[in-house]
CSV table of C-alpha atoms in Angstrom, one decimal:
chain,number,residue,atom,x,y,z
A,1,UNK,CA,-78.4,-168.1,3.5
A,2,UNK,CA,-81.6,-169.7,2.1
A,3,UNK,CA,-83.9,-171.4,4.5
A,4,UNK,CA,-84.7,-175.1,4.3
A,5,UNK,CA,-88.2,-175.7,2.9
A,6,UNK,CA,-91.0,-177.2,5.1
A,7,UNK,CA,-92.5,-180.5,4.2
A,8,UNK,CA,-96.0,-179.1,4.9
A,9,UNK,CA,-97.4,-175.7,3.9
A,10,UNK,CA,-96.4,-172.8,6.1
A,11,UNK,CA,-99.6,-172.0,8.1
A,12,UNK,CA,-98.9,-168.3,8.3
A,13,UNK,CA,-96.5,-166.7,5.7
A,14,UNK,CA,-93.8,-164.3,6.5
A,15,UNK,CA,-95.2,-160.8,6.5
A,16,UNK,CA,-98.4,-161.9,8.3
A,17,UNK,CA,-97.7,-159.4,11.1
A,18,UNK,CA,-95.2,-156.9,9.6
A,19,UNK,CA,-97.2,-156.1,6.5
A,20,UNK,CA,-99.3,-153.7,8.6
A,21,UNK,CA,-98.5,-151.5,11.6
A,22,UNK,CA,-98.9,-153.0,15.0
A,23,UNK,CA,-102.5,-152.5,16.0
A,24,UNK,CA,-104.2,-150.9,18.9
A,25,UNK,CA,-106.4,-153.5,20.6
A,26,UNK,CA,-109.2,-152.3,22.9
A,27,UNK,CA,-110.6,-154.7,25.6
A,28,UNK,CA,-114.0,-153.0,25.5
A,29,UNK,CA,-113.9,-152.6,29.3
A,30,UNK,CA,-111.5,-149.7,29.9
A,31,UNK,CA,-108.1,-151.0,28.7
A,32,UNK,CA,-106.2,-150.5,25.5
A,33,UNK,CA,-103.2,-152.6,24.2
A,34,UNK,CA,-101.0,-150.3,22.2
A,35,UNK,CA,-97.4,-150.3,20.9
A,36,UNK,CA,-94.8,-149.1,23.3
A,37,UNK,CA,-93.7,-145.5,23.2
A,38,UNK,CA,-90.5,-143.7,24.4
A,39,UNK,CA,-92.6,-141.8,26.9
A,40,UNK,CA,-93.3,-145.2,28.7
A,41,UNK,CA,-89.7,-145.5,29.8
A,42,UNK,CA,-90.1,-144.0,33.4
A,43,UNK,CA,-93.2,-146.2,34.0
A,44,UNK,CA,-91.4,-149.3,32.8
A,45,UNK,CA,-88.4,-148.6,35.0
A,46,UNK,CA,-90.8,-148.0,37.9
A,47,UNK,CA,-92.7,-151.2,37.3
A,48,UNK,CA,-89.5,-153.2,37.5
A,49,UNK,CA,-88.7,-151.8,41.0
A,50,UNK,CA,-91.5,-154.0,42.4
A,51,UNK,CA,-90.3,-157.0,44.4
A,52,UNK,CA,-92.9,-159.2,42.8
A,53,UNK,CA,-91.4,-158.4,39.4
A,54,UNK,CA,-88.0,-159.6,40.7
A,55,UNK,CA,-89.6,-162.8,42.1
A,56,UNK,CA,-91.2,-163.9,38.8
A,57,UNK,CA,-89.1,-162.3,36.1
A,58,UNK,CA,-85.5,-162.8,35.2
A,59,UNK,CA,-84.7,-159.2,34.3
A,60,UNK,CA,-84.5,-156.1,36.5
A,61,UNK,CA,-84.1,-152.4,35.5
A,62,UNK,CA,-81.3,-150.6,37.2
A,63,UNK,CA,-81.8,-147.3,35.4
A,64,UNK,CA,-84.2,-145.5,33.1
A,65,UNK,CA,-81.5,-145.7,30.4
A,66,UNK,CA,-81.6,-149.5,30.6
A,67,UNK,CA,-85.4,-149.4,30.4
A,68,UNK,CA,-85.2,-147.1,27.4
A,69,UNK,CA,-83.1,-149.8,25.6
A,70,UNK,CA,-85.8,-152.3,26.3
A,71,UNK,CA,-88.5,-150.1,24.9
A,72,UNK,CA,-86.5,-149.4,21.8
A,73,UNK,CA,-86.1,-153.2,21.4
A,74,UNK,CA,-89.8,-153.8,21.9
A,75,UNK,CA,-90.6,-151.2,19.3
A,76,UNK,CA,-88.5,-153.0,16.7
A,77,UNK,CA,-89.8,-156.5,17.4
A,78,UNK,CA,-93.0,-156.3,15.3
A,79,UNK,CA,-91.0,-156.0,12.1
A,80,UNK,CA,-89.0,-159.2,12.9
A,81,UNK,CA,-92.1,-161.2,13.6
A,82,UNK,CA,-90.5,-163.2,16.4
A,83,UNK,CA,-92.0,-161.2,19.2
A,84,UNK,CA,-94.8,-158.6,19.5
A,85,UNK,CA,-95.3,-156.6,22.7
A,86,UNK,CA,-98.0,-154.2,23.8
A,87,UNK,CA,-98.3,-151.7,26.6
A,88,UNK,CA,-101.5,-152.2,28.5
A,89,UNK,CA,-102.9,-148.8,29.5
A,90,UNK,CA,-106.0,-147.3,31.0
A,91,UNK,CA,-108.2,-146.2,28.1
A,92,UNK,CA,-109.1,-142.9,29.8
A,93,UNK,CA,-105.9,-141.8,31.4
A,94,UNK,CA,-103.2,-143.6,29.4
A,95,UNK,CA,-101.7,-144.8,32.6
A,96,UNK,CA,-99.4,-147.8,32.1
A,97,UNK,CA,-100.9,-150.9,33.9
A,98,UNK,CA,-98.9,-153.7,32.4
A,99,UNK,CA,-97.6,-155.5,29.4
A,100,UNK,CA,-98.8,-158.4,27.2
A,101,UNK,CA,-96.8,-160.1,24.5
A,102,UNK,CA,-96.5,-162.9,22.0
A,103,UNK,CA,-93.1,-164.4,22.3
A,104,UNK,CA,-91.3,-167.2,20.4
A,105,UNK,CA,-93.5,-166.6,17.4
A,106,UNK,CA,-93.3,-169.3,14.7
A,107,UNK,CA,-95.5,-168.2,11.9
A,108,UNK,CA,-94.9,-171.3,9.8
A,109,UNK,CA,-96.5,-173.4,12.6
A,110,UNK,CA,-99.0,-170.7,13.6
A,111,UNK,CA,-97.7,-170.9,17.2
A,112,UNK,CA,-96.5,-168.5,19.9
A,113,UNK,CA,-96.1,-168.0,23.6
A,114,UNK,CA,-98.1,-165.5,25.6
A,115,UNK,CA,-96.5,-163.5,28.4
A,116,UNK,CA,-97.8,-160.7,30.7
A,117,UNK,CA,-97.1,-158.6,33.7
A,118,UNK,CA,-98.9,-155.9,35.6
A,119,UNK,CA,-97.8,-152.9,37.6
A,120,UNK,CA,-98.2,-153.1,41.4
A,121,UNK,CA,-101.0,-150.6,41.3
A,122,UNK,CA,-102.9,-152.6,38.7
A,123,UNK,CA,-103.0,-155.9,40.5
A,124,UNK,CA,-106.3,-157.4,41.6
A,125,UNK,CA,-108.2,-155.5,38.9
A,126,UNK,CA,-108.3,-158.2,36.3
A,127,UNK,CA,-105.8,-156.3,34.0
A,128,UNK,CA,-103.8,-159.4,33.1
A,129,UNK,CA,-106.9,-161.5,32.4
A,130,UNK,CA,-108.6,-158.8,30.3
A,131,UNK,CA,-105.5,-158.0,28.3
A,132,UNK,CA,-104.5,-161.6,27.7
A,133,UNK,CA,-108.1,-162.4,26.6
A,134,UNK,CA,-108.0,-159.6,24.1
A,135,UNK,CA,-104.6,-160.5,22.7
A,136,UNK,CA,-105.6,-164.2,22.5
A,137,UNK,CA,-108.9,-163.4,20.6
A,138,UNK,CA,-107.0,-161.2,18.2
A,139,UNK,CA,-104.2,-163.8,17.6
A,140,UNK,CA,-106.7,-166.5,16.8
A,141,UNK,CA,-109.5,-164.6,15.1
A,142,UNK,CA,-107.6,-161.8,13.2
A,143,UNK,CA,-104.2,-163.4,12.5
A,144,UNK,CA,-105.0,-167.2,12.4
A,145,UNK,CA,-102.7,-168.6,15.0
A,146,UNK,CA,-103.4,-172.3,15.8
A,147,UNK,CA,-101.8,-172.7,19.3
A,148,UNK,CA,-100.8,-170.3,22.0
A,149,UNK,CA,-98.8,-171.5,25.0
A,150,UNK,CA,-98.4,-169.8,28.4
A,151,UNK,CA,-95.7,-170.7,31.0
A,152,UNK,CA,-95.4,-169.6,34.6
A,153,UNK,CA,-93.7,-170.8,37.8
A,154,UNK,CA,-95.9,-173.3,39.6
A,155,UNK,CA,-95.5,-171.2,42.7
A,156,UNK,CA,-97.0,-168.2,40.9
A,157,UNK,CA,-100.7,-168.9,41.7
A,158,UNK,CA,-101.9,-165.5,40.4
A,159,UNK,CA,-100.5,-166.3,36.9
A,160,UNK,CA,-102.1,-169.8,37.1
A,161,UNK,CA,-105.5,-168.1,37.8
A,162,UNK,CA,-105.1,-165.8,34.9
A,163,UNK,CA,-104.3,-168.7,32.5
A,164,UNK,CA,-107.3,-170.6,33.7
A,165,UNK,CA,-109.7,-167.6,33.4
A,166,UNK,CA,-108.6,-167.0,29.8
A,167,UNK,CA,-109.1,-170.7,28.9
A,168,UNK,CA,-105.5,-171.9,28.7
A,169,UNK,CA,-105.6,-175.6,29.7
A,170,UNK,CA,-102.9,-176.9,32.0
A,171,UNK,CA,-101.0,-179.5,30.0
A,172,UNK,CA,-98.3,-180.4,32.4
A,173,UNK,CA,-95.3,-179.3,34.5
A,174,UNK,CA,-91.8,-178.6,33.1
A,175,UNK,CA,-89.5,-179.6,35.9
A,176,UNK,CA,-86.8,-177.1,37.0
A,177,UNK,CA,-87.3,-175.2,33.7
A,178,UNK,CA,-86.6,-171.6,34.8
A,179,UNK,CA,-84.0,-170.1,37.0
A,180,UNK,CA,-85.1,-167.2,39.2
A,181,UNK,CA,-83.3,-165.2,41.9
A,182,UNK,CA,-84.2,-167.9,44.5
A,183,UNK,CA,-83.2,-170.9,42.4
A,184,UNK,CA,-84.8,-173.3,40.0
A,185,UNK,CA,-88.6,-173.3,39.5
A,186,UNK,CA,-90.9,-175.9,38.0
A,187,UNK,CA,-93.1,-174.3,35.3
A,188,UNK,CA,-96.7,-174.9,34.5
A,189,UNK,CA,-97.3,-175.3,30.7
A,190,UNK,CA,-100.8,-174.1,29.7
A,191,UNK,CA,-102.0,-173.9,26.1
A,192,UNK,CA,-105.1,-172.9,24.1
A,193,UNK,CA,-106.0,-173.9,20.6
A,194,UNK,CA,-108.0,-171.8,18.2
A,195,UNK,CA,-110.9,-174.2,18.3
A,196,UNK,CA,-111.0,-174.3,22.2
């Protein structure tokens, strides 16, 4: 089915991401953002056994087979240009420390949402901040995104600190916007513009 044309020019054309392989992004301070690999499955499953992951994320991993399905899905997303997800690993050891992603990508409007998590062992080491900062710089400087948004539960103070450190301005609160295991949560909406 043909798509309806936009009344304004598309800011980023289809193929902006998928015309090249998903890149490796180095933070310059010991972390690398790289595409997911099948070998990451046990570490992903392990990361999702953490009670904090259950508190702030709506998914859980009941088996390595289930985690393998996620990793296969994450590997395909680059081509579809709606999501792009990276494993955050230690540059020296390759140890999985977290994940950072662009979700809800709308190339025509040069916008996306940023998401991240870290493993229990990586918390308190600035991993989410460093990875998000690197992804944000790449999205603005290399790809040309105009606006990136970041959402987190208002009760998740650690995520709020990450957003602030990376320059995402708090724009408001979306009331009862996400359902977690303990019920409805208000969500902070942060955003950053390329010119910020």
